[in-house]
């Protein structure tokens, strides 16, 4: 049986949803191979998942210096040559591009070799590779509607089953009383601005009512964040990492975090109210547009980092009670697309001529 080839690389935002699709395909008995680079997170995660990887000697070009840009044409030609060799070796029935710089040469060579090409965009603003490939792809899928000028299918982002299978917000809140539960995180590296502002804002709220706080600070900011709380005499559980996000989403009434594509999709799938502070230096400001998917529906509060200070966060938090957060959580859950992984996998099966049933 010919395999499905997945192209995704660079960051977890591309690789984790691609791994979810790979797992779905493997469970259906379909072989999966991967095209990636040794410089991205896929170099560790994909072999750990038991998937064969072919490597491209390609790195990102956007946002790099002049010398890198001058070498760009040569690097792209070399990457395309490597990609076509990989395609000839693996002979995939279909190629799925899920973003990152590896997708561009791989997708272009899939088109050249007349291999069916599907792409999936995780962010509300498409990345450079997917924008280019959308013009030649057989099918364009997107997590958030309206990102492309071409015809697309809105399928959401593939999210882990452990999150999509969480009980509803109403069920989680049935026997919940007492202090409002706040979860703070800034991704695997943390977010220094949140680590600084959130403790000060919570200190002011605690003058009038109780809060329970869990705060993932990231390894480099763990000690300082713990001090930030202790200096204010606040009892908070400060963590370097969070390994079981599903448990944290289930516990929380309100999440304060960045607005990466997978975070926004997980908040919707889990059904959790949120205050979203987009990372201001994200390419094309895509985190702001990701956040709007929830905030425009009343499922989240969007607070730009330029507007984030102790007083603005206090103004948001003082209006939050369990009735309000439950209302927001229900709106978030309505936007969740728990079948996303299945939809992307089945699109691959149909394009590759496999039996979908």
Tab-separated table of C-alpha atoms in Angstrom:
chain	number	residue	atom	x	y	z
A	1	UNK	CA	0.000	0.000	0.000
A	2	UNK	CA	1.380	3.414	-0.961
A	3	UNK	CA	1.802	5.800	1.966
A	4	UNK	CA	0.393	9.216	2.776
A	5	UNK	CA	3.228	11.728	2.997
A	6	UNK	CA	2.917	14.492	5.588
A	7	UNK	CA	5.000	17.667	5.328
A	8	UNK	CA	5.165	19.761	8.497
A	9	UNK	CA	8.031	21.321	10.346
A	10	UNK	CA	9.576	24.009	12.444
A	11	UNK	CA	7.265	24.539	15.402
A	12	UNK	CA	4.826	22.546	17.478
A	13	UNK	CA	1.952	24.531	15.981
A	14	UNK	CA	2.554	22.723	12.689
A	15	UNK	CA	3.863	19.403	13.957
A	16	UNK	CA	1.409	18.472	16.727
A	17	UNK	CA	-1.754	18.665	14.573
A	18	UNK	CA	0.078	16.811	11.799
A	19	UNK	CA	0.960	14.047	14.271
A	20	UNK	CA	-2.713	13.810	15.252
A	21	UNK	CA	-3.627	13.242	11.587
A	22	UNK	CA	-0.806	10.712	11.215
A	23	UNK	CA	-2.113	8.785	14.214
A	24	UNK	CA	-5.633	8.738	12.752
A	25	UNK	CA	-4.328	7.417	9.428
A	26	UNK	CA	-2.205	4.748	11.103
A	27	UNK	CA	-5.189	3.587	13.148
A	28	UNK	CA	-7.005	3.041	9.854
A	29	UNK	CA	-4.140	0.889	8.606
A	30	UNK	CA	-2.694	3.482	6.223
A	31	UNK	CA	1.120	3.852	6.180
A	32	UNK	CA	2.475	7.346	6.843
A	33	UNK	CA	5.842	8.882	5.957
A	34	UNK	CA	7.091	12.367	6.776
A	35	UNK	CA	9.116	15.092	5.105
A	36	UNK	CA	10.812	17.461	7.544
A	37	UNK	CA	14.047	19.137	8.580
A	38	UNK	CA	16.540	18.251	11.267
A	39	UNK	CA	16.380	21.794	12.659
A	40	UNK	CA	12.700	21.735	13.612
A	41	UNK	CA	10.821	20.136	16.490
A	42	UNK	CA	9.821	17.316	14.133
A	43	UNK	CA	13.383	15.972	14.323
A	44	UNK	CA	12.567	14.678	17.809
A	45	UNK	CA	8.800	14.194	17.824
A	46	UNK	CA	8.249	12.331	14.562
A	47	UNK	CA	10.781	9.512	15.073
A	48	UNK	CA	9.436	9.156	18.633
A	49	UNK	CA	6.005	8.545	17.077
A	50	UNK	CA	7.451	5.680	15.021
A	51	UNK	CA	7.144	7.447	11.660
A	52	UNK	CA	9.834	7.283	8.962
A	53	UNK	CA	11.221	10.721	8.125
A	54	UNK	CA	13.064	12.001	5.070
A	55	UNK	CA	15.040	15.167	5.708
A	56	UNK	CA	15.265	18.340	3.656
A	57	UNK	CA	18.315	20.560	4.090
A	58	UNK	CA	16.086	23.640	4.217
A	59	UNK	CA	15.541	26.346	6.825
A	60	UNK	CA	13.153	29.275	7.071
A	61	UNK	CA	13.838	32.360	4.972
A	62	UNK	CA	11.355	34.881	6.298
A	63	UNK	CA	12.671	37.401	8.779
A	64	UNK	CA	16.308	36.424	8.188
A	65	UNK	CA	19.226	38.649	7.200
A	66	UNK	CA	20.236	39.922	3.772
A	67	UNK	CA	22.870	37.214	3.223
A	68	UNK	CA	20.295	34.479	3.808
A	69	UNK	CA	17.915	36.141	1.354
A	70	UNK	CA	20.638	36.364	-1.287
A	71	UNK	CA	21.200	32.631	-0.953
A	72	UNK	CA	17.465	31.902	-1.001
A	73	UNK	CA	17.138	30.948	-4.708
A	74	UNK	CA	19.965	28.405	-4.424
A	75	UNK	CA	18.560	26.971	-1.189
A	76	UNK	CA	15.097	26.624	-2.727
A	77	UNK	CA	16.469	24.866	-5.830
A	78	UNK	CA	18.435	22.438	-3.652
A	79	UNK	CA	15.399	21.770	-1.452
A	80	UNK	CA	13.213	21.096	-4.502
A	81	UNK	CA	15.819	18.653	-5.834
A	82	UNK	CA	15.864	16.836	-2.489
A	83	UNK	CA	12.058	16.832	-2.327
A	84	UNK	CA	11.594	15.287	-5.762
A	85	UNK	CA	14.116	12.551	-4.904
A	86	UNK	CA	12.154	11.788	-1.723
A	87	UNK	CA	8.861	11.673	-3.631
A	88	UNK	CA	10.323	9.265	-6.192
A	89	UNK	CA	11.642	7.052	-3.388
A	90	UNK	CA	8.460	6.993	-1.278
A	91	UNK	CA	5.877	7.172	-4.097
A	92	UNK	CA	3.085	8.537	-1.872
A	93	UNK	CA	-0.514	8.343	-3.009
A	94	UNK	CA	-1.169	11.830	-1.629
A	95	UNK	CA	0.858	14.605	0.011
A	96	UNK	CA	-0.492	16.638	2.938
A	97	UNK	CA	1.220	19.960	3.677
A	98	UNK	CA	0.596	21.347	7.157
A	99	UNK	CA	2.849	24.374	7.147
A	100	UNK	CA	6.394	25.349	7.927
A	101	UNK	CA	9.083	26.054	5.357
A	102	UNK	CA	9.407	22.359	4.462
A	103	UNK	CA	5.946	22.437	2.877
A	104	UNK	CA	6.889	24.813	0.060
A	105	UNK	CA	9.463	22.731	-1.879
A	106	UNK	CA	7.697	19.470	-1.024
A	107	UNK	CA	4.318	20.770	-2.149
A	108	UNK	CA	5.715	22.305	-5.317
A	109	UNK	CA	7.389	19.032	-6.284
A	110	UNK	CA	4.210	17.084	-5.486
A	111	UNK	CA	2.463	19.288	-8.043
A	112	UNK	CA	5.294	18.793	-10.560
A	113	UNK	CA	5.107	14.999	-10.157
A	114	UNK	CA	1.282	15.117	-10.323
A	115	UNK	CA	0.878	13.688	-6.856
A	116	UNK	CA	-2.393	14.871	-5.248
A	117	UNK	CA	-1.587	17.782	-2.930
A	118	UNK	CA	-3.686	18.808	0.061
A	119	UNK	CA	-2.813	21.606	2.474
A	120	UNK	CA	-4.066	22.515	5.933
A	121	UNK	CA	-3.544	25.946	7.512
A	122	UNK	CA	-3.615	26.160	11.313
A	123	UNK	CA	-3.676	29.963	11.720
A	124	UNK	CA	-6.287	32.567	10.834
A	125	UNK	CA	-3.664	34.267	8.627
A	126	UNK	CA	-2.052	31.729	6.250
A	127	UNK	CA	1.698	31.285	6.322
A	128	UNK	CA	3.862	32.029	3.295
A	129	UNK	CA	4.213	28.371	2.240
A	130	UNK	CA	0.492	27.665	2.344
A	131	UNK	CA	-0.389	30.926	0.606
A	132	UNK	CA	1.793	29.883	-2.300
A	133	UNK	CA	0.612	26.264	-2.359
A	134	UNK	CA	-3.078	27.218	-2.157
A	135	UNK	CA	-2.906	28.146	-5.857
A	136	UNK	CA	-1.875	24.652	-6.950
A	137	UNK	CA	-3.302	22.372	-4.235
A	138	UNK	CA	-6.098	19.927	-5.019
A	139	UNK	CA	-7.773	20.845	-1.729
A	140	UNK	CA	-7.224	23.667	0.768
A	141	UNK	CA	-8.357	23.126	4.364
A	142	UNK	CA	-8.267	25.793	7.052
A	143	UNK	CA	-8.751	25.918	10.807
A	144	UNK	CA	-10.366	29.363	10.827
A	145	UNK	CA	-12.639	30.528	8.003
A	146	UNK	CA	-11.759	33.302	5.564
A	147	UNK	CA	-7.979	33.090	5.430
A	148	UNK	CA	-7.594	32.317	1.714
A	149	UNK	CA	-8.852	33.896	-1.497
A	150	UNK	CA	-9.219	30.467	-3.094
A	151	UNK	CA	-11.948	27.911	-2.400
A	152	UNK	CA	-11.406	26.245	0.969
A	153	UNK	CA	-12.976	23.812	3.417
A	154	UNK	CA	-13.291	24.867	7.064
A	155	UNK	CA	-12.258	21.835	9.127
A	156	UNK	CA	-10.787	23.288	12.334
A	157	UNK	CA	-7.486	22.208	13.860
A	158	UNK	CA	-6.741	18.581	14.740
A	159	UNK	CA	-6.785	18.479	18.557
A	160	UNK	CA	-5.827	15.599	20.849
A	161	UNK	CA	-8.613	13.162	21.725
A	162	UNK	CA	-7.918	13.672	25.421
A	163	UNK	CA	-9.098	17.284	25.000
A	164	UNK	CA	-12.006	16.778	22.597
A	165	UNK	CA	-13.384	14.062	24.898
A	166	UNK	CA	-13.587	16.302	27.982
A	167	UNK	CA	-17.029	16.575	29.562
A	168	UNK	CA	-19.114	19.663	28.771
A	169	UNK	CA	-18.667	22.949	30.670
A	170	UNK	CA	-22.049	22.411	32.363
A	171	UNK	CA	-21.043	18.984	33.639
A	172	UNK	CA	-17.689	20.249	34.889
A	173	UNK	CA	-19.398	23.111	36.737
A	174	UNK	CA	-22.195	21.068	38.344
A	175	UNK	CA	-20.633	20.682	41.768
A	176	UNK	CA	-18.087	23.477	41.502
A	177	UNK	CA	-18.274	26.308	44.008
A	178	UNK	CA	-15.956	28.575	45.945
A	179	UNK	CA	-13.047	30.502	44.474
A	180	UNK	CA	-12.797	31.199	40.748
A	181	UNK	CA	-10.106	28.992	39.193
A	182	UNK	CA	-7.600	30.783	36.969
A	183	UNK	CA	-5.054	29.016	34.758
A	184	UNK	CA	-2.217	31.097	33.288
A	185	UNK	CA	0.221	29.899	30.647
A	186	UNK	CA	2.352	31.321	27.875
A	187	UNK	CA	3.338	28.234	25.917
A	188	UNK	CA	6.328	25.967	26.533
A	189	UNK	CA	8.652	28.943	27.116
A	190	UNK	CA	6.205	30.975	29.182
A	191	UNK	CA	5.352	34.652	28.621
A	192	UNK	CA	7.326	37.151	30.685
A	193	UNK	CA	4.683	39.896	30.480
A	194	UNK	CA	1.974	37.585	31.842
A	195	UNK	CA	4.335	36.379	34.572
A	196	UNK	CA	4.786	39.982	35.695
A	197	UNK	CA	1.286	41.447	35.327
A	198	UNK	CA	-1.013	38.578	36.356
A	199	UNK	CA	0.228	38.256	39.977
A	200	UNK	CA	-0.212	42.002	40.551
A	201	UNK	CA	-3.726	41.992	39.090
A	202	UNK	CA	-4.714	38.924	41.107
A	203	UNK	CA	-3.451	40.627	44.282
A	204	UNK	CA	-5.968	43.429	43.756
A	205	UNK	CA	-8.838	41.023	43.033
A	206	UNK	CA	-7.960	38.998	46.149
A	207	UNK	CA	-8.734	42.036	48.284
A	208	UNK	CA	-12.428	41.396	47.575
A	209	UNK	CA	-12.731	37.660	46.845
A	210	UNK	CA	-10.880	34.378	46.654
A	211	UNK	CA	-9.049	32.985	43.646
A	212	UNK	CA	-7.328	29.688	42.933
A	213	UNK	CA	-4.373	30.153	40.582
A	214	UNK	CA	-2.228	27.757	38.567
A	215	UNK	CA	0.494	29.447	36.535
A	216	UNK	CA	2.852	27.846	34.017
A	217	UNK	CA	5.792	30.219	33.854
A	218	UNK	CA	8.270	28.399	31.619
A	219	UNK	CA	11.665	27.107	32.807
A	220	UNK	CA	13.535	30.398	32.492
A	221	UNK	CA	10.942	32.389	34.433
A	222	UNK	CA	9.885	29.854	37.061
A	223	UNK	CA	11.819	31.229	40.053
A	224	UNK	CA	10.985	34.860	39.336
A	225	UNK	CA	7.284	34.134	38.835
A	226	UNK	CA	7.131	32.204	42.093
A	227	UNK	CA	8.761	35.189	43.814
A	228	UNK	CA	6.250	37.537	42.165
A	229	UNK	CA	3.437	35.658	43.885
A	230	UNK	CA	5.185	35.126	47.229
A	231	UNK	CA	6.120	38.820	47.554
A	232	UNK	CA	2.421	39.621	47.206
A	233	UNK	CA	1.534	36.879	49.731
A	234	UNK	CA	-0.509	34.999	47.129
A	235	UNK	CA	-0.844	31.234	47.262
A	236	UNK	CA	-0.455	30.057	43.679
A	237	UNK	CA	0.720	26.816	42.109
A	238	UNK	CA	3.589	27.852	39.832
A	239	UNK	CA	4.748	25.285	37.268
A	240	UNK	CA	7.615	25.105	34.788
A	241	UNK	CA	5.726	22.893	32.348
A	242	UNK	CA	2.238	21.478	31.951
A	243	UNK	CA	2.258	17.888	30.747
A	244	UNK	CA	-1.479	17.196	30.982
A	245	UNK	CA	-3.283	20.161	29.429
A	246	UNK	CA	-6.583	18.276	29.386
A	247	UNK	CA	-6.606	18.109	33.208
A	248	UNK	CA	-5.793	21.810	33.434
A	249	UNK	CA	-8.534	22.796	30.983
A	250	UNK	CA	-10.991	20.634	32.917
A	251	UNK	CA	-9.978	22.300	36.198
A	252	UNK	CA	-10.030	25.937	35.049
A	253	UNK	CA	-12.891	28.432	35.019
A	254	UNK	CA	-10.789	30.988	33.145
A	255	UNK	CA	-7.555	30.766	31.156
A	256	UNK	CA	-5.187	33.704	30.613
A	257	UNK	CA	-2.789	32.940	27.769
A	258	UNK	CA	-1.370	33.728	24.329
A	259	UNK	CA	-3.385	33.040	21.166
A	260	UNK	CA	-1.455	30.451	19.200
A	261	UNK	CA	-3.553	28.486	16.724
A	262	UNK	CA	-3.539	25.250	18.700
A	263	UNK	CA	-4.226	27.025	21.997
A	264	UNK	CA	-7.290	28.747	20.530
A	265	UNK	CA	-8.509	25.480	19.012
A	266	UNK	CA	-7.958	23.601	22.267
A	267	UNK	CA	-9.862	26.248	24.256
A	268	UNK	CA	-12.779	25.839	21.856
A	269	UNK	CA	-12.651	22.041	21.889
A	270	UNK	CA	-12.466	21.927	25.683
A	271	UNK	CA	-14.978	24.718	26.198
A	272	UNK	CA	-13.103	27.118	28.497
A	273	UNK	CA	-13.468	30.881	28.932
A	274	UNK	CA	-10.301	32.836	28.238
A	275	UNK	CA	-8.503	36.159	28.270
A	276	UNK	CA	-6.257	36.104	25.206
A	277	UNK	CA	-3.126	38.266	24.975
A	278	UNK	CA	-1.723	37.726	21.450
A	279	UNK	CA	2.043	37.583	21.052
A	280	UNK	CA	2.693	40.985	19.428
A	281	UNK	CA	5.665	39.885	17.305
A	282	UNK	CA	4.000	36.929	15.591
A	283	UNK	CA	4.372	36.938	11.794
A	284	UNK	CA	1.513	38.909	10.167
A	285	UNK	CA	0.075	39.428	13.687
A	286	UNK	CA	-1.676	36.091	13.170
A	287	UNK	CA	-2.297	35.546	16.893
A	288	UNK	CA	-4.620	38.559	17.019
A	289	UNK	CA	-6.701	37.103	14.198
A	290	UNK	CA	-6.692	33.684	15.876
A	291	UNK	CA	-8.003	35.310	19.055
A	292	UNK	CA	-10.798	37.092	17.196
A	293	UNK	CA	-12.299	33.701	16.298
A	294	UNK	CA	-13.229	33.332	19.976
A	295	UNK	CA	-13.582	36.956	21.064
A	296	UNK	CA	-15.958	37.894	18.231
A	297	UNK	CA	-18.293	35.136	19.452
A	298	UNK	CA	-18.151	36.252	23.089
A	299	UNK	CA	-16.117	33.180	24.060
A	300	UNK	CA	-12.989	35.143	25.020
A	301	UNK	CA	-11.738	38.598	25.947
A	302	UNK	CA	-9.072	39.919	23.565
A	303	UNK	CA	-6.502	42.110	25.309
A	304	UNK	CA	-3.627	43.380	23.168
A	305	UNK	CA	-0.232	43.382	24.879
A	306	UNK	CA	0.108	47.155	24.393
A	307	UNK	CA	-3.057	47.533	26.479
A	308	UNK	CA	-2.073	44.934	29.070
A	309	UNK	CA	-1.305	46.406	32.468
A	310	UNK	CA	-2.425	45.744	36.023
A	311	UNK	CA	-5.446	48.052	35.823
A	312	UNK	CA	-6.776	46.752	32.490
A	313	UNK	CA	-6.466	43.150	33.644
A	314	UNK	CA	-8.174	43.976	36.951
A	315	UNK	CA	-11.047	45.560	34.994
A	316	UNK	CA	-11.455	42.300	33.074
A	317	UNK	CA	-11.122	39.980	36.061
A	318	UNK	CA	-13.451	41.864	38.389
A	319	UNK	CA	-16.354	41.138	36.012
A	320	UNK	CA	-15.583	37.425	35.929
A	321	UNK	CA	-17.676	35.106	38.057
A	322	UNK	CA	-18.615	31.487	37.498
A	323	UNK	CA	-21.852	32.402	35.719
A	324	UNK	CA	-19.975	34.628	33.273
A	325	UNK	CA	-17.166	32.138	32.640
A	326	UNK	CA	-19.665	29.319	32.095
A	327	UNK	CA	-21.506	31.429	29.511
A	328	UNK	CA	-18.217	32.096	27.706
A	329	UNK	CA	-17.185	28.440	27.986
A	330	UNK	CA	-20.414	27.301	26.339
A	331	UNK	CA	-19.843	29.736	23.472
A	332	UNK	CA	-16.293	28.437	23.072
A	333	UNK	CA	-17.481	24.826	23.011
A	334	UNK	CA	-19.952	25.665	20.224
A	335	UNK	CA	-16.990	26.782	18.086
A	336	UNK	CA	-14.995	23.609	18.715
A	337	UNK	CA	-14.593	21.136	15.874
A	338	UNK	CA	-13.881	17.772	17.542
A	339	UNK	CA	-14.057	15.920	14.213
A	340	UNK	CA	-11.217	17.940	12.666
A	341	UNK	CA	-8.624	15.153	12.778
A	342	UNK	CA	-11.052	12.754	11.149
A	343	UNK	CA	-11.990	15.293	8.456
A	344	UNK	CA	-8.364	15.944	7.471
A	345	UNK	CA	-7.493	12.241	7.499
A	346	UNK	CA	-10.521	11.330	5.376
A	347	UNK	CA	-9.672	14.084	2.878
A	348	UNK	CA	-6.271	12.389	2.472
A	349	UNK	CA	-7.886	8.981	2.063
A	350	UNK	CA	-10.271	10.199	-0.621
A	351	UNK	CA	-7.558	12.068	-2.541
A	352	UNK	CA	-5.279	9.035	-2.358
A	353	UNK	CA	-7.932	6.581	-3.523
A	354	UNK	CA	-8.178	4.658	-0.246
A	355	UNK	CA	-11.352	3.128	1.162
A	356	UNK	CA	-12.769	5.721	3.567
A	357	UNK	CA	-15.193	3.337	5.300
